[in-house]
PDB file of C-alpha atoms in Angstrom:
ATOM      1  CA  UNK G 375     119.890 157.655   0.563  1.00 57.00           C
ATOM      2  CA  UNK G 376     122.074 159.725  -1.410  1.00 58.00           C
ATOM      3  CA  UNK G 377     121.870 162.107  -4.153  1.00 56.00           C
ATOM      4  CA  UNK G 378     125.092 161.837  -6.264  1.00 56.00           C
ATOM      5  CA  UNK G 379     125.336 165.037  -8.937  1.00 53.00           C
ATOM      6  CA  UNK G 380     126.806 165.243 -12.039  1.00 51.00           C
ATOM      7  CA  UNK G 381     124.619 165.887 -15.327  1.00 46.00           C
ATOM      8  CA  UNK G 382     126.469 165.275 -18.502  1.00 45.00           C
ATOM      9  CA  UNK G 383     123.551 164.846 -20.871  1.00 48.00           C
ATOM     10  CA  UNK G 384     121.881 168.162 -19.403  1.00 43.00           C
ATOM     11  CA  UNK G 385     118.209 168.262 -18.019  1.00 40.00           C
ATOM     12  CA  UNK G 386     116.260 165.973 -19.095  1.00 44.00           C
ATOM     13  CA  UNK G 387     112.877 166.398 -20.622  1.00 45.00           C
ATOM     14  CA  UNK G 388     111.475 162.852 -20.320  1.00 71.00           C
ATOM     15  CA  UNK G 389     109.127 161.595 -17.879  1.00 86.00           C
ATOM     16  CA  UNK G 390     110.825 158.175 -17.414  1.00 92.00           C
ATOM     17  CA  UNK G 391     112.325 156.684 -14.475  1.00 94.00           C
ATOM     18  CA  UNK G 392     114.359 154.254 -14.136  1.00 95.00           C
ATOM     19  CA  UNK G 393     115.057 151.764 -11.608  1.00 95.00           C
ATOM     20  CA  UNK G 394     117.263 149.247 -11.023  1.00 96.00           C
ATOM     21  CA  UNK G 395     118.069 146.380  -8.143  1.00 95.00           C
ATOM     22  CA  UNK G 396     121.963 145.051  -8.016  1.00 97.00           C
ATOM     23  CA  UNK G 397     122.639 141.758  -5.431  1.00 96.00           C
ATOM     24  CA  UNK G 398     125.472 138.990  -6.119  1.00 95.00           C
ATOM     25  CA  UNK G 399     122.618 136.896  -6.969  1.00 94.00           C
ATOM     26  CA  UNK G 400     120.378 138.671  -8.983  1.00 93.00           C
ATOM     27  CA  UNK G 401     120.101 141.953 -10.887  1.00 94.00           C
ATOM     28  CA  UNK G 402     116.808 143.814 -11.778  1.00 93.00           C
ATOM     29  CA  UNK G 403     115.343 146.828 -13.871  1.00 94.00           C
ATOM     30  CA  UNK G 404     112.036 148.493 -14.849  1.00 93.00           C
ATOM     31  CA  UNK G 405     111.680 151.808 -16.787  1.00 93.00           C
ATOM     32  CA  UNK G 406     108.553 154.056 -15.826  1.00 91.00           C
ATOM     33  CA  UNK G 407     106.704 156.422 -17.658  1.00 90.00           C
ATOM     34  CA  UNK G 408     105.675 158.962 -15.299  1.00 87.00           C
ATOM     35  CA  UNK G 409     103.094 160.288 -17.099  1.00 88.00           C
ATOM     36  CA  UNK G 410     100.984 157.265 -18.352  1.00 86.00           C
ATOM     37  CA  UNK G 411     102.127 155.147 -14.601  1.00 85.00           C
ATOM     38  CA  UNK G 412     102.905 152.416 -17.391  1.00 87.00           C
ATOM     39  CA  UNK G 413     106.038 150.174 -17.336  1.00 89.00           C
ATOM     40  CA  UNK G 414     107.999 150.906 -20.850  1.00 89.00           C
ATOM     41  CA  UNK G 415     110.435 148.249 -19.932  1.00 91.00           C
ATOM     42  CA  UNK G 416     111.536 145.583 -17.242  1.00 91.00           C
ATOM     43  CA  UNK G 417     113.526 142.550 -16.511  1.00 93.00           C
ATOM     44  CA  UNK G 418     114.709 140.244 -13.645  1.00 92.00           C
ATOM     45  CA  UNK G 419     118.123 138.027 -14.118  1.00 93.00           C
ATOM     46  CA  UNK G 420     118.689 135.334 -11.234  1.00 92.00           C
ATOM     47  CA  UNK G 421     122.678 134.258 -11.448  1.00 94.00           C
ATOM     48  CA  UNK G 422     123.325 130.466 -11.332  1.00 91.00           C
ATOM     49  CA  UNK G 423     126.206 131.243  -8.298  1.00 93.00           C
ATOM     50  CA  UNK G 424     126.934 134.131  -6.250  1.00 93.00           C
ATOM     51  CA  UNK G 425     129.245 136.811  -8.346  1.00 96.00           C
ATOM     52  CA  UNK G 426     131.599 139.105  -7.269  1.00 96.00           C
ATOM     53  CA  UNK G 427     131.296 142.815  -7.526  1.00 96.00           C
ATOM     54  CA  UNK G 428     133.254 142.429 -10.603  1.00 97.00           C
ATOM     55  CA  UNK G 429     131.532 140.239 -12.303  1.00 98.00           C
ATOM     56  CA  UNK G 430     127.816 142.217 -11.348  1.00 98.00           C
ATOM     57  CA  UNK G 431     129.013 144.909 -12.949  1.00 98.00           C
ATOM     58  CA  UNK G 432     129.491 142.902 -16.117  1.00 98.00           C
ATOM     59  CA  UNK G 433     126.215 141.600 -15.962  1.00 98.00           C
ATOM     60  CA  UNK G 434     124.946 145.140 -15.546  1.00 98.00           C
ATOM     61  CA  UNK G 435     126.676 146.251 -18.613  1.00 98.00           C
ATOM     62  CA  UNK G 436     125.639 143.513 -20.415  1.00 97.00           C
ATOM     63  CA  UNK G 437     121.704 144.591 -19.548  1.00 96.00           C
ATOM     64  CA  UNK G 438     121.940 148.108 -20.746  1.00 96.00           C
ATOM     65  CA  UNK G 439     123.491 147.199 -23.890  1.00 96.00           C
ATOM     66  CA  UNK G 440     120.654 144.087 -24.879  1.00 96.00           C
ATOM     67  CA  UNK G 441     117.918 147.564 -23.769  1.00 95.00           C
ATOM     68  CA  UNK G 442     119.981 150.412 -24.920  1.00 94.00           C
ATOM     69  CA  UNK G 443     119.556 151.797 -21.470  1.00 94.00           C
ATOM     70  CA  UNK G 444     122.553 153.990 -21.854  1.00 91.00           C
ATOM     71  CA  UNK G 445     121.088 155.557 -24.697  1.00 90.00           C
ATOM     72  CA  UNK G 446     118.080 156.718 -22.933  1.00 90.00           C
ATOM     73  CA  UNK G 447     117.960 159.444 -21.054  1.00 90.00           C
ATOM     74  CA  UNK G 448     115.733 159.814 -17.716  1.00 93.00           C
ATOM     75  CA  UNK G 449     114.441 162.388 -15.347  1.00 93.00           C
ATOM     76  CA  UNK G 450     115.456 160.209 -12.549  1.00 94.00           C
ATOM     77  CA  UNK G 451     117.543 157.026 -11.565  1.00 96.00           C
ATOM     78  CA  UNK G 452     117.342 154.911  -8.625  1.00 96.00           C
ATOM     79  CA  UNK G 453     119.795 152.460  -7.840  1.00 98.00           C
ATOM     80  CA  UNK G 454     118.866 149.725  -4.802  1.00 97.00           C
ATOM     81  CA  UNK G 455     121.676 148.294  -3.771  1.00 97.00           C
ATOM     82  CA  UNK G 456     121.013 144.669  -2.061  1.00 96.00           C
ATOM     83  CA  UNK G 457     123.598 143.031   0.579  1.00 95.00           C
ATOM     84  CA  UNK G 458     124.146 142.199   3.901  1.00 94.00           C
ATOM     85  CA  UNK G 459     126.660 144.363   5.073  1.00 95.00           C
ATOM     86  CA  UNK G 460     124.609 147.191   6.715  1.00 96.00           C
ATOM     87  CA  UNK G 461     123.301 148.306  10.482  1.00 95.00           C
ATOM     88  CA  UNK G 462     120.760 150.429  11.569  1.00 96.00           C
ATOM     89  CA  UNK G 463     121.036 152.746  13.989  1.00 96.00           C
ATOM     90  CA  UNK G 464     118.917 155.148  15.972  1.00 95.00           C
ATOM     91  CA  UNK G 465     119.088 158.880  14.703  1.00 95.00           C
ATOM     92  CA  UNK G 466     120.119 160.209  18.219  1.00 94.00           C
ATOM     93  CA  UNK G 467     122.815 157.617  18.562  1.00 95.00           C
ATOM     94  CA  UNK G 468     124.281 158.304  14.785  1.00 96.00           C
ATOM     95  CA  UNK G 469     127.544 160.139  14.214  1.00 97.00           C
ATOM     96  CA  UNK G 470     128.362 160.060  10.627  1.00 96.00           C
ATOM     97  CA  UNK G 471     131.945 160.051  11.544  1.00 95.00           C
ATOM     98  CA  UNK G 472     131.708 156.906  13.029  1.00 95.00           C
ATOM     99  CA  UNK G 473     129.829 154.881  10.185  1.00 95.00           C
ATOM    100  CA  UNK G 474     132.550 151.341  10.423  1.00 94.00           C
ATOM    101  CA  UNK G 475     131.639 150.922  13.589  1.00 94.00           C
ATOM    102  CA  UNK G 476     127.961 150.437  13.381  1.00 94.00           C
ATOM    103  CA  UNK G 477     128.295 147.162  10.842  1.00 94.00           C
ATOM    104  CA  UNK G 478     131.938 145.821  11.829  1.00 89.00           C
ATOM    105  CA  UNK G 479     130.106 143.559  14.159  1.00 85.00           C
ATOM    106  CA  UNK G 480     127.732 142.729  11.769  1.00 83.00           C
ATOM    107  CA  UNK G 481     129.321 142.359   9.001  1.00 82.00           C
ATOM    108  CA  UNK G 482     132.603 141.685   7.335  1.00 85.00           C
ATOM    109  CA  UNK G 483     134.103 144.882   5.617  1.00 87.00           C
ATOM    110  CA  UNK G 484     137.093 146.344   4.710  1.00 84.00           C
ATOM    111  CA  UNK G 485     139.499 148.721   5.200  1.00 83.00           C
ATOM    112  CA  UNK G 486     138.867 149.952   1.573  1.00 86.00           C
ATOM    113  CA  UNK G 487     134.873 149.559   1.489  1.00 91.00           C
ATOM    114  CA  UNK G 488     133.233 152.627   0.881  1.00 94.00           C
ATOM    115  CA  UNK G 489     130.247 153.236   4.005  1.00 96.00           C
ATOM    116  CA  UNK G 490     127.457 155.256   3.081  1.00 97.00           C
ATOM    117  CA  UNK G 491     124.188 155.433   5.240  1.00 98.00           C
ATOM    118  CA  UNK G 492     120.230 155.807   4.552  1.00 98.00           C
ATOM    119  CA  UNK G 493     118.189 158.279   6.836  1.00 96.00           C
ATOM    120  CA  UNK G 494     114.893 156.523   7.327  1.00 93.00           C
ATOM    121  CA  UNK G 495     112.169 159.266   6.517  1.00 80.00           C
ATOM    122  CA  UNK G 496     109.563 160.034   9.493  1.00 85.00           C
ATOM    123  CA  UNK G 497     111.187 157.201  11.912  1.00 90.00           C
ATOM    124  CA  UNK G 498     114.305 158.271  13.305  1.00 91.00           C
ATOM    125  CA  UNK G 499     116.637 155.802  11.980  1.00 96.00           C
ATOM    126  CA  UNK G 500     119.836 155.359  10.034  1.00 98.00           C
ATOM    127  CA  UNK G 501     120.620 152.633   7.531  1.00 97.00           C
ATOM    128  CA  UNK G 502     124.560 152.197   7.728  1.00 97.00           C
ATOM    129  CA  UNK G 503     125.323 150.126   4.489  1.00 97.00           C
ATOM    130  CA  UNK G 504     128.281 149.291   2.176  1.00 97.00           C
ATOM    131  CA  UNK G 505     126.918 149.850  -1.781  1.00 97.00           C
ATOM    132  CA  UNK G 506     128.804 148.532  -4.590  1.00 97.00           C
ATOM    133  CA  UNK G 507     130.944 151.390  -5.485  1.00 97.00           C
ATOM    134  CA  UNK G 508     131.722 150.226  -8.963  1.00 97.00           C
ATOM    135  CA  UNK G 509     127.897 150.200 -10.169  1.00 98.00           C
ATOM    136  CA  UNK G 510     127.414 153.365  -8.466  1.00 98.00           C
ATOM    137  CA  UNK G 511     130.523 155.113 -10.441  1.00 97.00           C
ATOM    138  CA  UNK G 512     128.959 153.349 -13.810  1.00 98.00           C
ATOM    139  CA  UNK G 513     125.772 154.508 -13.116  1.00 97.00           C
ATOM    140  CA  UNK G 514     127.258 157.788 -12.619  1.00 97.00           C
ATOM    141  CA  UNK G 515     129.493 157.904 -15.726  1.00 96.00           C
ATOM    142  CA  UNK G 516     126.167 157.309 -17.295  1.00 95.00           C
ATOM    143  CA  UNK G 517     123.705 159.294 -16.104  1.00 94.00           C
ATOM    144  CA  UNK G 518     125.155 162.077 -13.706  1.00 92.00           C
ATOM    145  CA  UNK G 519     122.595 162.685 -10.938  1.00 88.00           C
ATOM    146  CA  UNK G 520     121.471 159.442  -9.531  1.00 96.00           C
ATOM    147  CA  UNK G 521     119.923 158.286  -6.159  1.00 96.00           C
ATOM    148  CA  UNK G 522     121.370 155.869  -4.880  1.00 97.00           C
ATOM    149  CA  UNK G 523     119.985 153.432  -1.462  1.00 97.00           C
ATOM    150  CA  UNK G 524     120.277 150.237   0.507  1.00 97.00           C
ATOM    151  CA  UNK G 525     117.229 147.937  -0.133  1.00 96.00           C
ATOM    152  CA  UNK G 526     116.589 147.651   3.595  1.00 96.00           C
ATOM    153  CA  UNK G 527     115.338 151.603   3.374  1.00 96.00           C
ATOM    154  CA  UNK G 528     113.008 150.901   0.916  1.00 94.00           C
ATOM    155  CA  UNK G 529     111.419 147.920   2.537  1.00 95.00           C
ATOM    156  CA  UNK G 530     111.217 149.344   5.928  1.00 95.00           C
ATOM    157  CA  UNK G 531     109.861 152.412   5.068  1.00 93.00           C
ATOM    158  CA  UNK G 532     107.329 151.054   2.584  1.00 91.00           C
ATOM    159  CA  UNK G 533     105.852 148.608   5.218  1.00 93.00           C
ATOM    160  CA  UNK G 534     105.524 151.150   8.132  1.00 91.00           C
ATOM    161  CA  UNK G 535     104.032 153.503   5.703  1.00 88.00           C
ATOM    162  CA  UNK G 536     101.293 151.165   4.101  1.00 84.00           C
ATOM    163  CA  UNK G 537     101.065 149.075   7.617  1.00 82.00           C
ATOM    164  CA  UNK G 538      97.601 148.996   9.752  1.00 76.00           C
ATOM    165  CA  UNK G 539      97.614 149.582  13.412  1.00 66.00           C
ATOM    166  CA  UNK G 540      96.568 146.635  14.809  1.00 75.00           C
ATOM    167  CA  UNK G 541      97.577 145.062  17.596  1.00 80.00           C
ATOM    168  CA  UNK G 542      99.314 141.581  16.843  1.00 85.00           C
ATOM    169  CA  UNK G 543     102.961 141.914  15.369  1.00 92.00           C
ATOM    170  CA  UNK G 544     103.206 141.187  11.614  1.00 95.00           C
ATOM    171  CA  UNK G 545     106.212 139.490  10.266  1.00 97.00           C
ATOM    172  CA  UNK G 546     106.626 140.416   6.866  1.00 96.00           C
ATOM    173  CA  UNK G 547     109.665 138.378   4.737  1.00 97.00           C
ATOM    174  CA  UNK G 548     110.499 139.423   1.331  1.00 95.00           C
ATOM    175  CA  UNK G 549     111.732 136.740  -0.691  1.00 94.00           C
ATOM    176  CA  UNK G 550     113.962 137.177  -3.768  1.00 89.00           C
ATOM    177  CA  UNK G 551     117.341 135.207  -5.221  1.00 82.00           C
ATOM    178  CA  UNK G 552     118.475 132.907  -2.734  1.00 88.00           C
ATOM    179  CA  UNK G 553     117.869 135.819   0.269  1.00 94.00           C
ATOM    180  CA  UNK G 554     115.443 136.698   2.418  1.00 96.00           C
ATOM    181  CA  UNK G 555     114.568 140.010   4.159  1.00 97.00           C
ATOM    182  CA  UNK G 556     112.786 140.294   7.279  1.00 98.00           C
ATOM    183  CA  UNK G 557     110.463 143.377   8.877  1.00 97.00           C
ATOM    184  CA  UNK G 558     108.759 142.953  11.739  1.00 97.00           C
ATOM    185  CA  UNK G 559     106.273 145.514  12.394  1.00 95.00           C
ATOM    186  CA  UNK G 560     104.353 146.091  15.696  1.00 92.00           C
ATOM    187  CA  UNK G 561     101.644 149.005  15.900  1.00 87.00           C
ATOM    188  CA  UNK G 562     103.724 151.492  13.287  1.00 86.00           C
ATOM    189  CA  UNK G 563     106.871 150.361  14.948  1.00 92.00           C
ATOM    190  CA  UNK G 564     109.892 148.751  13.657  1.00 95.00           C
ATOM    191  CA  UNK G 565     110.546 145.911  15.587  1.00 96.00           C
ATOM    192  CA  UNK G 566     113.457 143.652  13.579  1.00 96.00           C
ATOM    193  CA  UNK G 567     115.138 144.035  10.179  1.00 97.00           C
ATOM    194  CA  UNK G 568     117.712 141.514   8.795  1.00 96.00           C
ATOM    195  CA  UNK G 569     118.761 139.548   6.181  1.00 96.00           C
ATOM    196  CA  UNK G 570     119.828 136.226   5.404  1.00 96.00           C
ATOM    197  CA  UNK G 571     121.026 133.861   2.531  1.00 94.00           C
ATOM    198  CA  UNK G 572     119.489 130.484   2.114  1.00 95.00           C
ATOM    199  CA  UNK G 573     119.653 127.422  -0.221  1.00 93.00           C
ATOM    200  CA  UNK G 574     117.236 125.113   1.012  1.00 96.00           C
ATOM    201  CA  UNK G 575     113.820 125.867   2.071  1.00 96.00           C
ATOM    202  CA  UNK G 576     114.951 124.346   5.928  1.00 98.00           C
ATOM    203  CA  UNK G 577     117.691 127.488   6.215  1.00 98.00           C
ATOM    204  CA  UNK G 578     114.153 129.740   5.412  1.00 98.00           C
ATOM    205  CA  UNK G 579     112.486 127.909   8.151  1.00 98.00           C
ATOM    206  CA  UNK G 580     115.270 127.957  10.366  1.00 98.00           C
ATOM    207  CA  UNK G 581     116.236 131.858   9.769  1.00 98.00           C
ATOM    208  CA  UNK G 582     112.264 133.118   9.993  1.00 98.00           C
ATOM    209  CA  UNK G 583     112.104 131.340  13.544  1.00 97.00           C
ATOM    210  CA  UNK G 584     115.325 132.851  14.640  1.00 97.00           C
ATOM    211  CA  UNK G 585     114.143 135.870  14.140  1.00 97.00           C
ATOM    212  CA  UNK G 586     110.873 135.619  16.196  1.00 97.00           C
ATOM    213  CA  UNK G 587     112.655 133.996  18.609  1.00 96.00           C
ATOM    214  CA  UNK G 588     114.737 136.776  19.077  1.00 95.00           C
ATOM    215  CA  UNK G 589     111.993 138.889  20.203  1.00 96.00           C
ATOM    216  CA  UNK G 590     109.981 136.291  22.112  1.00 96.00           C
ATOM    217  CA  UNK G 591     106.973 135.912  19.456  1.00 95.00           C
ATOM    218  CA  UNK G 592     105.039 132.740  18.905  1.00 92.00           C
ATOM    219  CA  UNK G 593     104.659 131.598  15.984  1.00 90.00           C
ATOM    220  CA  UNK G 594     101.519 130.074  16.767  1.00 87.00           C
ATOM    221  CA  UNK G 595     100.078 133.468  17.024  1.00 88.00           C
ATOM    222  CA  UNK G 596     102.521 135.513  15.005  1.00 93.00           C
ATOM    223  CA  UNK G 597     101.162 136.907  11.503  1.00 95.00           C
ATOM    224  CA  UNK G 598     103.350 136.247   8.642  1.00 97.00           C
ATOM    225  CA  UNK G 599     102.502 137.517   5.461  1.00 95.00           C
ATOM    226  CA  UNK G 600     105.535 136.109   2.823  1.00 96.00           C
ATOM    227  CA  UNK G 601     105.876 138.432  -0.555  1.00 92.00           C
ATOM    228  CA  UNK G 602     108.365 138.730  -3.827  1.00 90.00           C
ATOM    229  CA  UNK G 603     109.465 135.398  -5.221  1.00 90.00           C
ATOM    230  CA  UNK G 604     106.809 133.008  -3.179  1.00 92.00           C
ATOM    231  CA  UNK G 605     103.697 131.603  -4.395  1.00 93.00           C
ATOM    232  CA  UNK G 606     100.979 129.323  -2.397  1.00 94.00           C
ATOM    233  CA  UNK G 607     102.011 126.340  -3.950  1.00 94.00           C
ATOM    234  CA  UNK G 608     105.844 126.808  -3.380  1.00 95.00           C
ATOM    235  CA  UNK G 609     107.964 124.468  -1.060  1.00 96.00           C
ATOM    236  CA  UNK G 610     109.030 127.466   1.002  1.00 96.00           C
ATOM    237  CA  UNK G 611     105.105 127.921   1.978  1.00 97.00           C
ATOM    238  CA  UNK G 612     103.787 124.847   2.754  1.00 96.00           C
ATOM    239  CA  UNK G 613     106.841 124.179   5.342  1.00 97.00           C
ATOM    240  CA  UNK G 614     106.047 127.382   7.143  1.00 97.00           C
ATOM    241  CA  UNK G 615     102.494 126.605   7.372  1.00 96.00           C
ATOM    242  CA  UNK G 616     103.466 123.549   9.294  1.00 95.00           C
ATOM    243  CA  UNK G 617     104.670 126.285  12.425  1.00 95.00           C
ATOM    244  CA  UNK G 618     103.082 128.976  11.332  1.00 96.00           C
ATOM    245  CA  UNK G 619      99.280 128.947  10.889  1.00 91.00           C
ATOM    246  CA  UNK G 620      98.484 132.875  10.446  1.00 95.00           C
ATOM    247  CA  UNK G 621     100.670 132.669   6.963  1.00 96.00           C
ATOM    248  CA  UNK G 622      99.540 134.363   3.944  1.00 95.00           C
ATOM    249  CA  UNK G 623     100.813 135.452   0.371  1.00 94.00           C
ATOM    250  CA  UNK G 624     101.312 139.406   0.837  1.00 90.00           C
ATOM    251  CA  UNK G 625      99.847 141.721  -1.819  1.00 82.00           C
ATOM    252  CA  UNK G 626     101.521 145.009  -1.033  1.00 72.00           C
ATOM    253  CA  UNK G 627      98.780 148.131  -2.023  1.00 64.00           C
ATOM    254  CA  UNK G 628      99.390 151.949  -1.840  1.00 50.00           C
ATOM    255  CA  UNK G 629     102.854 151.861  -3.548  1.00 51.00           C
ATOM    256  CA  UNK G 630     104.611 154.935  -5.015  1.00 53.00           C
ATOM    257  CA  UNK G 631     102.339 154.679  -8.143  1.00 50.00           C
ATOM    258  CA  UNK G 632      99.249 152.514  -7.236  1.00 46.00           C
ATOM    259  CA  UNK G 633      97.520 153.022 -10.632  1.00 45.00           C
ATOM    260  CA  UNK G 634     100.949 151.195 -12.580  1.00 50.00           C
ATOM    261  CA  UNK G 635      99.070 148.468 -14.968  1.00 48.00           C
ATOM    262  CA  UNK G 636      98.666 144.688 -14.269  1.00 42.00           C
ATOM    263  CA  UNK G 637     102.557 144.426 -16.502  1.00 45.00           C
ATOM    264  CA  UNK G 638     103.622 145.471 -13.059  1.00 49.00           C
ATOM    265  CA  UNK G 639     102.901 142.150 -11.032  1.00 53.00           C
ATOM    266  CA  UNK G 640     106.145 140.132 -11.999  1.00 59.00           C
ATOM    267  CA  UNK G 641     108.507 143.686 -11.037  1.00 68.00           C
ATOM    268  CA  UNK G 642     109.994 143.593  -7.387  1.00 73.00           C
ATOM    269  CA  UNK G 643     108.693 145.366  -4.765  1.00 74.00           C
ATOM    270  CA  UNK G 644     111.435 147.486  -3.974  1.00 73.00           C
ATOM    271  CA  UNK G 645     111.736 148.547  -7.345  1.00 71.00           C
ATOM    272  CA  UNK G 646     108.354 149.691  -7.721  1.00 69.00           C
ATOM    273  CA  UNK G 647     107.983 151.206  -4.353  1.00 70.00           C
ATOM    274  CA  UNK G 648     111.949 153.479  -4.910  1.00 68.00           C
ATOM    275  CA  UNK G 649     110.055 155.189  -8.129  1.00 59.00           C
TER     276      UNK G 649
END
């Protein structure tokens, strides 16, 4: 996480937050009052094929101007950034002058990508991540002081926090736009995070029991609790519940702002739980 600062528009005097997720496939926002834990304004925008940084920043644009979100003026902004080019690393290991070698393995960057990295609060880890660059330096030609993060912080440390000690692991799998987010949790521990891109619910299948097979779980016994864009009676579910028989529809509790009303339901996860 990083702070960037830079306050054109001076201190604010609102009580509104605002938050906002940015992927190639999908781009989301919700404005909180602070005061009232009510959500003034939100929307979610899934893109038909897989844009380029260029084109997301477009779409962002576009957004602010159809809310007049550049006209507002907020006590804080968050922005998530979603992708897969990132590593995590264990604090003792991390040198910050080393940051393109943690994720040149993992992913494909750059000589001209900008790294930034994530310290995971309480858990002695580092998120090494690429953001989009270009929405950051919007956001901050808007704004000034923003906080900026890779979605993989949020998750991870909202699912340790909020997770109960018991004793079987618990796969948890955020679902959004055509991507899928994995956290595997053992006893407060962090046990896997990654994230994959799918089309058909068969690349979901295939990806979730990759990932439990890469730490020797069985997914007869396994718990996996699905969340985000998933329902019951989706595709994606009933295929998993032919291998997986401890499956259920998670309802994440004990968010940043527990008491935000019901308008809340349809508003990402990581959004609410970065305010």
């Amino acid at each position: 996480m990083k702070k960037v600062n830079n306050n054109p528009k001076g201190i604010s005097q609102d009580f509104l937050k605002l938050s906002i997720q940015v992927s190639l496939n999908g781009l989301s926002f919700c404005i909180l009052d602070t005061i009232k834990n009510t959500v003034l304004l939100s929307e979610k925008k899934t893109f038909d094929i897989t844009l380029t940084p260029y084109k997301l920043l477009k779409e962002v644009k576009d957004l602010f101007k159809k809310h007049s979100i550049s006209q507002k003026e907020f006590s804080e902004v968050i922005v998530i950034h979603q992708n897969k080019l990132f590593g995590l690393v264990p604090k003792p290991l991390f040198n910050p002058e080393e940051l393109p070698n943690y994720i040149k393995f993992n992913a494909k960057i750059l000589a001209s990508d900008h790294i930034d990295f994530d310290e995971i609060a309480g858990y002695d880890m580092v998120n090494v991540y690429v953001p989009f660059v270009n929405i950051n330096n919007y956001i901050y030609e808007l704004f000034g002081d923003f906080i900026f993060k890779h979605i993989g912080t949020v998750l991870i440390e909202s699912l340790l926090k909020n997770h109960t000690n018991g004793k079987s692991p618990v796969c948890y799998v955020h679902v959004s736009e055509k991507n899928m987010d994995i956290v595997i949790i053992s006893q407060k521990k962090l046990l896997l995070y990654n994230s994959f891109s799918f089309d058909t619910k068969e690349d979901f299948l295939y990806y979730l029991l990759f990932a439990l097979e890469q730490l020797n779980l069985d997914a007869e016994s396994v718990i996996l609790r699905l969340f985000g864009s998933i329902e019951e009676d989706d595709e994606i579910y009933a295929l998993c519940y032919e291998y997986i028989k401890h499956i259920s529809i998670f309802v994440p509790t004990g968010a940043s702002h527990p008491f935000i009303d019901a308008a809340s339901e349809n508003i990402d996860f990581a959004i609410l739980n970065s305010l």
